[in-house]
Coordinates of C-alpha atoms and ligand atoms in Angstrom, one line a residue:
M299 CA -18.6 -0.6 13.1
C300 CA -20.8 2.4 12.2
G301 CA -20.7 3.7 8.6
I302 CA -21.0 7.3 7.7
V303 CA -22.0 8.8 4.3
G304 CA -23.0 12.3 3.2
Y305 CA -23.9 13.8 -0.1
V306 CA -24.2 17.3 -1.6
G307 CA -25.1 17.7 -5.3
N308 CA -28.0 17.4 -7.7
R309 CA -29.0 13.8 -7.4
D310 CA -31.8 12.2 -5.3
C311 CA -29.9 12.4 -2.0
S312 CA -31.9 9.6 -0.3
E313 CA -31.0 7.2 -3.1
V314 CA -27.3 8.1 -3.1
L315 CA -27.1 7.8 0.7
V316 CA -28.8 4.3 0.8
S317 CA -26.7 3.0 -2.1
A318 CA -23.5 4.3 -0.5
L319 CA -24.5 2.8 2.9
R320 CA -25.0 -0.5 1.1
K321 CA -21.3 -0.5 0.2
L322 CA -20.5 -0.1 3.9
E323 CA -22.7 -2.9 5.0
Y324 CA -19.6 -5.1 5.4
R325 CA -18.7 -3.0 8.5
G326 CA -21.6 -4.6 10.4
Y327 CA -24.6 -2.7 11.6
D328 CA -28.0 -3.2 13.4
S329 CA -29.9 0.0 12.3
A330 CA -29.7 2.6 9.6
G331 CA -30.9 6.1 9.0
I332 CA -30.6 9.2 6.8
A333 CA -31.3 12.9 7.2
V334 CA -32.0 15.1 4.1
F335 CA -32.7 18.8 3.7
E336 CA -36.2 19.0 2.3
S337 CA -37.8 22.5 1.7
G338 CA -35.6 24.1 4.3
K339 CA -36.2 21.5 7.0
I340 CA -34.2 18.4 7.9
N341 CA -36.2 15.2 7.3
I342 CA -35.0 12.2 9.2
K343 CA -35.9 8.5 8.5
K344 CA -34.4 5.7 10.6
A345 CA -35.1 2.0 11.1
Q346 CA -33.8 -0.7 13.3
G347 CA -32.5 -3.6 11.2
R348 CA -31.1 -3.7 7.7
L349 CA -31.1 -1.1 5.0
D350 CA -34.0 -3.0 3.4
D351 CA -36.0 -2.2 6.5
L352 CA -35.2 1.5 6.1
E353 CA -36.1 1.3 2.4
D354 CA -39.4 -0.4 3.3
K355 CA -40.2 2.2 5.8
M356 CA -39.5 5.0 3.3
K357 CA -41.7 3.3 0.7
Y358 CA -44.5 3.3 3.2
E359 CA -43.9 6.8 4.7
G360 CA -42.3 8.5 1.8
K361 CA -38.6 9.1 1.4
P362 CA -37.0 12.5 2.1
C363 CA -36.8 14.5 -1.1
G364 CA -33.7 16.7 -1.5
N365 CA -30.1 16.9 -2.7
V366 CA -28.1 17.3 0.5
G367 CA -27.9 14.9 3.5
I368 CA -26.1 12.5 5.7
G369 CA -26.6 8.8 6.4
H370 CA -25.5 6.2 8.9
T371 CA -25.4 2.5 9.6
R372 CA -25.1 1.9 13.4
W373 CA -23.3 -0.8 15.2
A374 CA -24.6 -0.4 18.8
T375 CA -22.1 0.6 21.5
H376 CA -24.1 2.8 23.9
G377 CA -27.7 1.7 24.1
V378 CA -29.5 -1.2 22.5
P379 CA -30.1 -1.4 18.7
S380 CA -33.4 0.5 18.3
E381 CA -34.9 3.1 16.1
I382 CA -34.6 5.8 18.8
N383 CA -30.9 5.1 19.3
S384 CA -30.1 5.0 15.6
H385 CA -28.6 7.9 13.8
P386 CA -28.9 10.7 12.6
H387 CA -29.4 12.4 15.9
R388 CA -30.8 15.9 16.4
G389 CA -29.1 18.1 19.0
G390 CA -32.0 20.5 19.2
D391 CA -33.3 22.7 16.4
K392 CA -30.0 23.6 14.9
V393 CA -27.9 20.5 14.5
T394 CA -28.2 17.0 13.1
I395 CA -25.3 14.6 13.1
V396 CA -24.1 11.1 12.3
H397 CA -21.2 9.7 14.3
N398 CA -18.8 6.7 14.2
G399 CA -16.7 6.2 17.3
I400 CA -17.0 6.5 21.0
I401 CA -17.3 9.5 23.2
E402 CA -15.5 8.6 26.4
N403 CA -16.7 11.5 28.6
Y404 CA -20.3 11.5 27.4
K405 CA -21.6 11.0 30.9
E406 CA -20.0 14.2 32.3
L407 CA -21.1 16.1 29.2
K408 CA -24.6 14.8 29.4
E409 CA -24.9 15.9 33.1
M410 CA -23.6 19.4 32.2
L411 CA -26.2 19.6 29.4
I412 CA -29.0 18.4 31.6
K413 CA -28.1 21.0 34.1
N414 CA -28.5 23.5 31.3
G415 CA -32.0 22.4 30.6
R416 CA -31.4 19.9 27.8
T417 CA -33.4 16.7 27.6
F418 CA -32.3 13.5 25.8
V419 CA -34.4 11.0 23.9
S420 CA -31.8 8.3 23.3
E421 CA -29.2 6.3 25.3
T422 CA -26.4 7.2 22.9
D423 CA -23.1 9.0 23.3
T424 CA -23.8 10.5 19.9
E425 CA -26.9 12.5 21.0
V426 CA -24.6 14.1 23.6
V427 CA -22.3 15.4 20.9
A428 CA -25.3 16.6 18.9
Q429 CA -26.7 18.4 21.9
L430 CA -23.3 19.9 22.8
L431 CA -22.8 21.1 19.2
D432 CA -26.2 22.6 19.2
F433 CA -25.5 24.2 22.6
N434 CA -22.3 25.7 21.2
Y435 CA -23.7 26.9 17.9
D436 CA -24.3 30.6 17.4
G437 CA -24.2 30.7 13.6
D438 CA -20.5 29.9 13.3
P439 CA -20.1 26.2 12.3
V440 CA -16.3 26.1 12.6
G441 CA -16.4 27.9 16.0
A442 CA -19.0 25.5 17.3
L443 CA -17.0 22.5 16.1
R444 CA -13.8 23.8 17.6
K445 CA -15.5 24.4 20.9
T446 CA -17.2 21.0 20.9
L447 CA -14.0 19.2 19.9
S448 CA -12.2 20.8 22.8
Q449 CA -14.8 19.3 25.1
V450 CA -15.2 15.8 23.9
E451 CA -12.8 12.9 24.5
G452 CA -12.7 9.7 22.5
S453 CA -12.7 8.7 18.9
F454 CA -15.1 10.0 16.3
A455 CA -15.9 10.9 12.7
L456 CA -18.8 13.2 12.4
G457 CA -21.0 14.3 9.6
V458 CA -23.0 17.4 10.5
L459 CA -25.9 19.4 9.1
F460 CA -26.6 22.8 10.5
A461 CA -30.3 23.6 10.0
D462 CA -29.6 27.2 8.9
R463 CA -27.1 26.1 6.3
E464 CA -29.0 24.2 3.6
G465 CA -26.7 22.9 0.9
E466 CA -23.7 22.4 3.2
I467 CA -22.2 19.5 5.1
Y468 CA -19.5 19.8 7.7
A469 CA -17.3 16.8 8.7
V470 CA -14.6 16.3 11.2
R471 CA -12.7 13.3 12.5
R472 CA -10.5 12.2 15.4
E473 CA -9.2 8.6 15.2
S474 CA -12.2 7.2 13.3
P475 CA -11.7 7.1 9.5
L476 CA -13.4 9.5 7.1
I477 CA -12.9 10.4 3.5
V478 CA -14.2 13.3 1.4
G479 CA -15.1 12.4 -2.2
V480 CA -15.3 14.9 -5.0
A481 CA -16.8 15.0 -8.5
E482 CA -18.2 17.6 -10.9
G483 CA -21.0 19.5 -9.1
E484 CA -21.1 17.1 -6.1
S485 CA -19.2 16.0 -3.1
F486 CA -19.4 13.1 -0.6
I487 CA -18.3 12.0 2.8
A488 CA -17.8 8.3 3.7
S489 CA -16.2 6.0 6.2
D490 CA -14.5 4.1 3.4
V491 CA -13.8 4.3 -0.3
P492 CA -16.2 1.6 -1.6
A493 CA -19.1 3.8 -0.5
I494 CA -18.4 6.4 -3.1
I495 CA -16.6 4.5 -5.8
Q496 CA -19.7 4.2 -7.9
Y497 CA -19.8 8.0 -8.1
T498 CA -16.2 9.1 -8.0
K499 CA -12.7 7.7 -7.5
K500 CA -11.3 11.0 -6.3
Y501 CA -11.1 11.7 -2.6
Y502 CA -9.3 13.3 0.2
L503 CA -8.3 11.7 3.4
L504 CA -9.4 13.7 6.4
E505 CA -6.8 13.9 9.1
H506 CA -7.1 14.1 12.8
D507 CA -9.0 17.3 13.9
E508 CA -9.4 18.6 10.4
I509 CA -12.8 20.1 9.4
A510 CA -14.2 19.6 5.9
H511 CA -16.8 21.9 4.4
L512 CA -18.8 20.4 1.5
T513 CA -21.0 22.1 -1.0
S514 CA -22.0 21.2 -4.6
D515 CA -19.3 23.7 -5.7
G516 CA -16.5 21.8 -4.0
V517 CA -14.9 21.1 -0.7
S518 CA -12.5 23.0 1.5
F519 CA -10.6 22.1 4.6
C520 CA -9.5 24.0 7.7
D521 CA -8.0 23.2 11.0
L522 CA -9.7 23.8 14.4
N523 CA -8.5 27.4 14.3
G524 CA -10.3 28.0 11.0
K525 CA -7.0 28.1 9.1
H526 CA -7.3 26.9 5.5
I527 CA -5.5 23.6 4.7
S528 CA -4.6 22.3 1.2
K529 CA -4.8 18.6 0.9
E530 CA -3.5 16.0 -1.6
L531 CA -6.3 14.6 -3.9
K532 CA -6.1 10.8 -4.0
V533 CA -7.4 8.5 -6.7
A534 CA -8.7 5.1 -5.7
D535 CA -7.2 2.2 -7.7
W536 CA -10.2 -0.1 -7.0
S537 CA -12.6 -0.7 -9.7
Q538 CA -16.3 -0.7 -8.8
D539 CA -16.4 -4.4 -9.8
A540 CA -13.7 -5.1 -7.2
A541 CA -16.1 -3.8 -4.5
E542 CA -19.1 -5.8 -5.7
K543 CA -20.0 -9.5 -5.8
G544 CA -19.2 -10.3 -9.4
G545 CA -21.7 -13.1 -9.8
Y546 CA -20.9 -15.0 -6.6
D547 CA -23.6 -15.6 -4.0
H548 CA -21.6 -13.9 -1.3
Y549 CA -18.5 -11.7 -0.9
M550 CA -16.9 -14.3 1.2
I551 CA -16.8 -17.0 -1.5
K552 CA -15.8 -14.4 -4.1
E553 CA -12.9 -13.3 -1.9
I554 CA -11.8 -17.0 -1.3
H555 CA -11.6 -17.3 -5.1
E556 CA -9.7 -14.0 -5.4
Q557 CA -6.9 -15.4 -3.2
P558 CA -4.5 -16.6 -6.0
T559 CA -4.6 -13.1 -7.6
S560 CA -4.2 -11.3 -4.2
V561 CA -1.1 -13.4 -3.4
K562 CA 0.4 -12.8 -6.8
T563 CA -0.2 -9.0 -6.6
T564 CA 1.2 -8.9 -3.1
V565 CA 4.3 -11.1 -3.7
T566 CA 5.4 -10.4 -7.3
P567 CA 6.4 -6.8 -6.9
R568 CA 8.5 -7.7 -3.9
I569 CA 10.8 -10.0 -5.7
S570 CA 14.0 -8.9 -7.4
D571 CA 16.4 -11.3 -9.1
G572 CA 14.6 -14.2 -7.4
M573 CA 15.1 -12.8 -3.9
P574 CA 12.6 -11.1 -1.6
S575 CA 13.1 -7.3 -1.8
L576 CA 11.4 -5.1 0.8
D577 CA 13.6 -2.1 0.4
E578 CA 10.8 0.0 -1.0
C579 CA 8.9 -0.6 2.1
G580 CA 11.8 0.7 4.2
I581 CA 13.1 -2.8 5.2
T582 CA 16.7 -3.4 4.2
V583 CA 19.0 -6.4 4.7
D584 CA 21.2 -4.2 6.8
Y585 CA 18.3 -3.2 9.1
L586 CA 17.2 -6.8 9.4
K587 CA 20.6 -8.0 10.5
K588 CA 20.2 -5.8 13.6
V589 CA 16.8 -7.1 14.7
K590 CA 17.1 -9.0 17.9
Q591 CA 13.5 -9.7 18.8
I592 CA 10.2 -9.4 17.0
H593 CA 6.7 -8.7 18.5
I594 CA 3.7 -9.3 16.2
V595 CA 0.7 -7.5 17.5
A596 CA -2.8 -7.8 15.9
C597 CA -6.4 -8.9 16.5
G598 CA -8.4 -11.9 15.3
T599 CA -7.5 -13.3 11.9
A600 CA -4.6 -10.9 11.6
M601 CA -3.2 -12.2 14.9
H602 CA -3.5 -15.7 13.5
A603 CA -1.4 -14.7 10.5
G604 CA 1.1 -13.5 13.1
M605 CA 1.1 -17.0 14.6
V606 CA 2.1 -18.4 11.3
G607 CA 4.8 -15.7 11.2
K608 CA 6.1 -16.8 14.6
Y609 CA 6.5 -20.4 13.7
I610 CA 8.3 -19.8 10.4
I611 CA 10.5 -16.9 11.6
E612 CA 11.7 -18.7 14.7
K613 CA 12.4 -21.9 12.6
L614 CA 14.2 -20.3 9.7
A615 CA 15.6 -17.0 10.8
K616 CA 16.1 -17.9 14.5
V617 CA 14.8 -14.6 15.8
P618 CA 12.5 -14.9 18.8
V619 CA 9.0 -13.8 18.0
I620 CA 6.3 -12.9 20.6
V621 CA 2.8 -12.8 19.3
D622 CA 0.3 -10.6 21.1
I623 CA -3.4 -9.8 21.0
A624 CA -3.4 -6.1 20.6
S625 CA -5.9 -5.4 23.3
E626 CA -3.7 -7.4 25.8
F627 CA -0.4 -5.9 24.6
R628 CA -1.5 -2.3 25.1
Y629 CA -2.3 -2.9 28.7
R630 CA 0.2 -5.5 29.9
E631 CA 3.2 -3.3 30.0
P632 CA 5.2 -5.3 27.4
L633 CA 9.0 -5.4 27.5
I634 CA 10.0 -3.6 24.4
H635 CA 13.6 -2.8 23.6
K636 CA 15.0 -0.3 21.1
D637 CA 16.3 -3.0 18.8
D638 CA 13.0 -4.8 18.7
L639 CA 10.8 -4.8 15.7
V640 CA 7.1 -4.5 16.4
I641 CA 5.0 -5.7 13.5
I642 CA 1.3 -4.6 13.4
I643 CA -0.9 -6.7 11.1
S644 CA -4.3 -5.3 10.1
Q645 CA -6.5 -5.6 7.1
S646 CA -8.4 -2.3 7.8
G647 CA -5.5 -0.4 9.3
E648 CA -8.1 1.2 11.6
T649 CA -8.5 -1.4 14.3
A650 CA -8.5 0.7 17.5
D651 CA -6.5 -1.8 19.7
S652 CA -3.9 -2.4 17.0
L653 CA -3.4 1.3 16.4
A654 CA -3.0 2.0 20.1
A655 CA -0.6 -0.9 20.4
M656 CA 1.5 0.5 17.6
R657 CA 1.6 3.9 19.2
L658 CA 2.6 2.4 22.5
A659 CA 5.5 0.5 20.8
K660 CA 6.6 3.7 19.1
S661 CA 6.5 5.6 22.3
M662 CA 8.8 2.9 23.8
G663 CA 11.4 3.5 21.0
A664 CA 10.8 0.4 19.0
K665 CA 10.7 0.4 15.2
T666 CA 7.2 -0.4 13.9
L667 CA 6.3 -2.2 10.7
A668 CA 2.7 -2.2 9.5
I669 CA 1.3 -4.9 7.3
V670 CA -1.9 -3.3 6.1
N671 CA -4.4 -3.8 3.3
A672 CA -6.4 -0.5 3.4
K673 CA -4.4 2.3 1.7
G674 CA -3.9 5.5 3.6
S675 CA -5.4 4.0 6.8
S676 CA -4.3 5.3 10.2
I677 CA -1.9 2.3 11.0
A678 CA -0.4 2.6 7.5
R679 CA 0.2 6.3 7.9
E680 CA 1.7 6.2 11.4
A681 CA 4.1 3.2 11.1
D682 CA 7.8 3.6 10.6
M683 CA 7.8 1.0 7.8
L684 CA 5.0 -0.2 5.8
I685 CA 4.2 -3.2 3.6
Y686 CA 0.9 -2.9 1.9
T687 CA -0.9 -6.2 1.1
H688 CA -2.7 -6.0 -2.2
A689 CA -5.9 -8.0 -1.6
G690 CA -8.2 -5.2 -2.8
P691 CA -11.2 -4.4 -0.8
E692 CA -12.3 -7.2 1.5
I693 CA -16.0 -6.8 2.1
A694 CA -17.1 -10.0 3.9
V695 CA -16.7 -9.6 7.7
A696 CA -15.0 -13.0 7.8
S697 CA -11.5 -12.4 6.6
T698 CA -10.1 -14.8 4.0
K699 CA -8.0 -13.1 1.3
A700 CA -6.6 -10.6 3.7
Y701 CA -5.3 -13.5 5.9
M702 CA -3.8 -15.1 2.8
V703 CA -1.8 -12.0 1.8
Q704 CA -0.8 -11.4 5.4
I705 CA 0.8 -14.8 5.6
S706 CA 2.4 -14.2 2.1
V707 CA 4.1 -11.2 3.5
M708 CA 5.2 -13.2 6.6
Y709 CA 7.0 -15.6 4.3
L710 CA 8.7 -12.8 2.3
L711 CA 9.9 -11.2 5.5
C712 CA 11.0 -14.5 7.0
F713 CA 13.0 -15.4 3.9
E714 CA 14.7 -12.0 3.8
L715 CA 15.4 -12.1 7.5
A716 CA 16.8 -15.6 7.4
F717 CA 19.1 -14.5 4.6
A718 CA 20.1 -11.3 6.4
K719 CA 20.9 -13.3 9.5
G720 CA 23.0 -15.8 7.5
Y721 CA 20.9 -18.8 8.2
I722 CA 20.1 -19.5 4.5
T723 CA 22.2 -18.8 1.4
D724 CA 21.0 -16.7 -1.4
G725 CA 20.4 -19.9 -3.4
E726 CA 18.2 -21.3 -0.6
C727 CA 16.4 -18.0 -0.4
C728 CA 15.7 -18.0 -4.1
R729 CA 14.4 -21.6 -3.9
L730 CA 12.0 -20.7 -1.1
T731 CA 10.9 -17.5 -3.0
D732 CA 10.3 -19.6 -6.1
A733 CA 8.1 -22.0 -4.1
L734 CA 6.1 -19.0 -2.8
C735 CA 5.6 -17.8 -6.3
E736 CA 4.0 -21.2 -7.2
I737 CA 1.5 -20.9 -4.4
P738 CA -1.2 -18.9 -6.3
A739 CA -1.6 -21.8 -8.8
L740 CA -1.8 -24.3 -5.9
I741 CA -4.5 -22.2 -4.1
D742 CA -6.5 -22.3 -7.3
D743 CA -6.1 -26.1 -7.5
T744 CA -7.1 -26.4 -3.8
I745 CA -10.3 -24.4 -4.4
D746 CA -11.2 -26.6 -7.4
T747 CA -10.5 -29.9 -5.7
T748 CA -11.9 -29.3 -2.2
N749 CA -14.9 -27.0 -2.9
D750 CA -17.5 -29.7 -3.4
L751 CA -16.1 -32.0 -0.8
C752 CA -16.2 -29.2 1.8
H753 CA -19.8 -28.5 0.8
E754 CA -20.7 -32.1 1.4
I755 CA -18.8 -32.3 4.7
A756 CA -20.5 -29.0 5.9
E757 CA -23.8 -30.9 5.8
K758 CA -22.5 -33.1 8.6
L759 CA -21.4 -30.1 10.7
I760 CA -24.6 -28.0 10.7
D761 CA -26.2 -29.7 13.6
A762 CA -23.1 -29.9 15.8
D763 CA -23.2 -28.1 19.1
S764 CA -19.5 -27.8 19.3
L765 CA -16.4 -28.7 17.3
L766 CA -12.7 -29.0 17.9
Y767 CA -9.8 -28.0 15.6
I768 CA -6.6 -29.7 16.4
G769 CA -3.1 -29.6 14.9
R770 CA 0.6 -29.2 15.9
G771 CA 3.0 -26.5 14.9
L772 CA 1.9 -24.5 11.9
D773 CA -1.2 -26.8 11.8
Y774 CA -2.1 -25.5 15.2
A775 CA -1.7 -21.9 14.0
L776 CA -4.0 -22.8 11.1
S777 CA -6.5 -24.5 13.4
M778 CA -6.9 -21.3 15.3
E779 CA -7.9 -19.5 12.1
G780 CA -10.1 -22.3 11.0
S781 CA -12.0 -22.3 14.3
L782 CA -12.5 -18.6 14.3
K783 CA -13.8 -18.7 10.8
L784 CA -16.3 -21.3 11.6
K785 CA -17.6 -19.8 14.8
E786 CA -17.9 -16.3 13.5
I787 CA -20.1 -17.1 10.6
S788 CA -21.8 -20.5 11.5
Y789 CA -22.5 -19.5 15.2
I790 CA -21.4 -23.1 16.1
H791 CA -19.1 -23.1 19.1
S792 CA -15.6 -24.3 18.3
E793 CA -12.1 -24.3 19.8
A794 CA -8.7 -24.8 18.5
Y795 CA -6.3 -26.9 20.5
A796 CA -2.7 -27.9 20.2
A797 CA -3.2 -31.6 19.4
G798 CA -0.7 -32.7 22.0
E799 CA -2.5 -30.7 24.7
L800 CA -5.8 -32.5 24.4
K801 CA -5.1 -35.1 27.0
H802 CA -4.5 -32.4 29.6
G803 CA -8.2 -31.7 29.9
T804 CA -10.0 -31.0 26.7
I805 CA -10.3 -34.6 25.6
S806 CA -13.1 -35.0 28.2
L807 CA -15.3 -33.0 25.9
I808 CA -15.2 -35.6 23.2
T809 CA -18.5 -37.5 22.8
E810 CA -19.9 -39.8 20.2
G811 CA -20.2 -38.1 16.9
M812 CA -18.5 -34.8 17.9
P813 CA -16.7 -33.3 14.9
V814 CA -13.0 -32.9 15.2
I815 CA -11.2 -31.2 12.4
A816 CA -7.6 -32.4 12.4
V817 CA -5.0 -30.5 10.4
A818 CA -2.0 -32.6 9.7
T819 CA 0.0 -31.1 6.9
Q820 CA 3.4 -30.9 8.6
T821 CA 5.2 -34.0 7.5
S822 CA 7.7 -33.8 10.4
L823 CA 4.8 -33.9 12.9
Y824 CA 2.4 -36.1 11.0
D825 CA 2.8 -39.3 13.1
K826 CA 2.5 -37.4 16.4
T827 CA -0.7 -35.7 15.2
V828 CA -2.1 -39.0 14.0
S829 CA -1.6 -40.5 17.5
N830 CA -3.7 -37.6 18.9
I831 CA -6.3 -38.1 16.2
K832 CA -6.6 -41.8 17.2
E833 CA -7.1 -40.7 20.8
V834 CA -10.2 -38.7 19.9
K835 CA -11.4 -41.3 17.3
A836 CA -11.3 -43.9 20.0
R837 CA -13.7 -41.8 22.1
G838 CA -16.2 -41.5 19.3
A839 CA -15.2 -38.3 17.5
M840 CA -16.1 -37.8 13.8
V841 CA -12.7 -36.9 12.4
I842 CA -12.3 -34.7 9.3
L843 CA -8.6 -34.8 8.4
V844 CA -6.9 -32.1 6.3
C845 CA -3.6 -33.4 5.0
D846 CA -1.5 -33.2 1.9
E847 CA -2.3 -35.2 -1.2
K848 CA 0.5 -37.7 -0.6
A849 CA 0.0 -38.4 3.1
E850 CA -0.5 -42.1 3.9
V851 CA -3.6 -42.2 6.0
G852 CA -4.5 -45.5 7.8
A853 CA -8.1 -46.8 7.4
D854 CA -9.0 -46.1 11.0
V855 CA -7.8 -42.5 11.2
A856 CA -10.5 -40.3 9.7
D857 CA -14.1 -40.4 8.7
H858 CA -13.5 -37.8 5.9
I859 CA -10.2 -36.8 4.3
I860 CA -9.6 -33.5 2.6
R861 CA -6.4 -33.6 0.6
V862 CA -4.6 -30.4 -0.4
P863 CA -1.7 -29.9 -2.9
K864 CA 1.7 -30.6 -1.4
T865 CA 4.3 -27.9 -1.3
L866 CA 7.2 -27.2 1.0
E867 CA 6.2 -28.1 4.6
M868 CA 6.5 -24.6 5.8
L869 CA 4.3 -23.2 3.0
M870 CA 1.5 -25.7 3.6
P871 CA -0.7 -23.2 5.5
M872 CA -1.3 -21.4 2.2
T873 CA -3.1 -24.3 0.7
A874 CA -4.4 -26.0 3.9
I875 CA -6.3 -22.8 5.0
V876 CA -8.5 -23.0 1.9
P877 CA -10.7 -26.0 2.9
L878 CA -11.0 -24.5 6.4
Q879 CA -12.4 -21.4 4.9
L880 CA -14.7 -23.4 2.6
L881 CA -16.0 -25.6 5.5
A882 CA -16.9 -22.4 7.4
Y883 CA -18.5 -20.8 4.4
Y884 CA -20.7 -23.8 3.5
T885 CA -21.7 -24.5 7.1
S886 CA -22.8 -20.9 7.4
V887 CA -24.7 -21.0 4.1
L888 CA -26.4 -24.3 5.0
R889 CA -27.5 -22.9 8.3
G890 CA -29.1 -20.0 6.5
N891 CA -27.0 -17.4 8.1
D892 CA -26.1 -14.0 6.8
V893 CA -22.6 -15.1 5.7
D894 CA -21.1 -11.8 4.9
K895 CA -22.6 -9.9 7.8
P896 CA -22.6 -12.2 10.8
R897 CA -24.5 -11.1 13.8
N898 CA -22.8 -8.9 16.4
L899 CA -19.7 -8.4 14.2
A900 CA -18.2 -5.5 12.4
K901 CA -15.6 -5.5 9.7
S902 CA -13.6 -2.7 11.0
V903 CA -13.4 -2.5 14.8
T904 CA -12.6 1.1 15.3
V905 CA -13.6 1.2 19.0
E906 CA -11.8 -0.4 21.9
Ligands
M6R42 O1 -8.8 -5.0 10.2 P1 -8.1 -5.9 11.1 O2 -7.2 -6.9 10.3 O3 -7.2 -5.2 12.1 O4 -9.1 -6.7 11.9 C1 -8.8 -7.6 12.9 C2 -9.9 -8.5 13.3 O5 -11.0 -7.7 13.7 C3 -10.4 -9.3 12.1 O6 -9.4 -10.1 11.6 C4 -11.6 -10.3 12.6 O7 -11.1 -11.2 13.5 C5 -12.2 -10.9 11.4 N1 -13.6 -10.8 11.4 C6 -11.9 -12.4 11.3 O8 -12.5 -12.9 10.1

């Protein structure tokens, strides 16, 4: 998704903007641009491609010189990726803006503006906002923003320069995230905290329809009526290191290695006297006793974490769980009852479909529980109950450590729910919780013991046209995540299939040498999965088996075996996911792909 930054102060603004945008690269983008006040005029530089392309262009043409400006990385929605469509956009002589989000009624607004003599150079919805703001501007920025915001529909975060107000930035948001950073003699806007953390840890969260006014002397906030608002200053608890690569080649591999710590930091504070304790998050045993049905709603990897939740909760706590893709849930008229618990899982806490699904569930009277990594994000703020995962910033587009902490929370919740419902005793609950606490060390072992092997096996995958991931039960849930990981960063087609379902159609795809990654870590299902593996092997598949270290594997079952440390059967996803992440990572590296910023993808999907 698009990234926004802005700077007012005494530094070289072009440099600040580009370095801040680099920290937002994880959001995904296809073009970049900046606009800086220079000798009373606004100088814009934009380029299609990466920030390096923008920097090359500025080396050649000269960079804007000044101390106040706005910058943007664009992830195309309206109009192809091109220099002309990239931001910042001018709206005439008076206004220059950067925008993240989607203007739903841009066509109507564009027609109105054209009738009023305006002409457009780009295909974007953003230029419509720029033109409208310019059209409404008569020297009063707040008045123009108020009028414009009453006319536009959709989601947006805007950074605005008014040509006659050198030294000032205005910012406003509706739905799309925006923060305002402050330091001595300078202030910033950004779509996310990592963009500014090299300059300041202090920031304000801009709320829906609030306007921020930034100068080098400080920032002030008002509502759409111009009424002053006082806001709480927040201090980021991320170190700059945490938002950088720390010696690894890619963020993704760094984040894979951070998983043991992330799990520890997420789980440990939620244990009291050996039992899971989620009281501080608003979840009590008394409340859990009353829960009759659970819906887990999320997108992508977060939804796959929900699938793990479904298998374990239904098995141990005997509460029915429906897992939904958020974009389906919000439009399929789901049956939600007052006693239902709706769990929204999201790393970013800003995923548009997940946020809308949560709002829908609330409007239907259900209690909502958010499991979110990004502090202060929209989903975190609007949920009735909240469990923060403590993975720290996840920069790589392909989610790894966020998934790991999401499933950790699923386990905590499942154990507490099973105890609340009386299906396990406190002794059993403590034993399960102890086993969960041992997981970080096992993840560490798994990384050590499977890394090189995954690298070797990846060499055999790089030329494949298509792969299958198969498994049963929790292994099937894991296969879905393994398959998504591989396809999103290697660009090799893959599908996850319930192993027992293969012979109902998909087995016809198997040809000589086709890689099949079989996950068989569930002891109770092991023999059944092995039968399915033999079926594909008999048809020429190259089988890569992921199983536990003690599994007895017949000589004719697999071409390659990846063994992971054994733990309780239900906790096996926490070790078994690691080689699936590593296989995807190395396949992507070996194919020469941009591992952390795969094509067409964005880290935080803030549009529908
Ligand atoms: O921020 P969220 O967890 O809500 O994001 C959901 C998905 O967009 C995300 O998990 C996506 O599938 C990842 N790229 C997967 O690696």
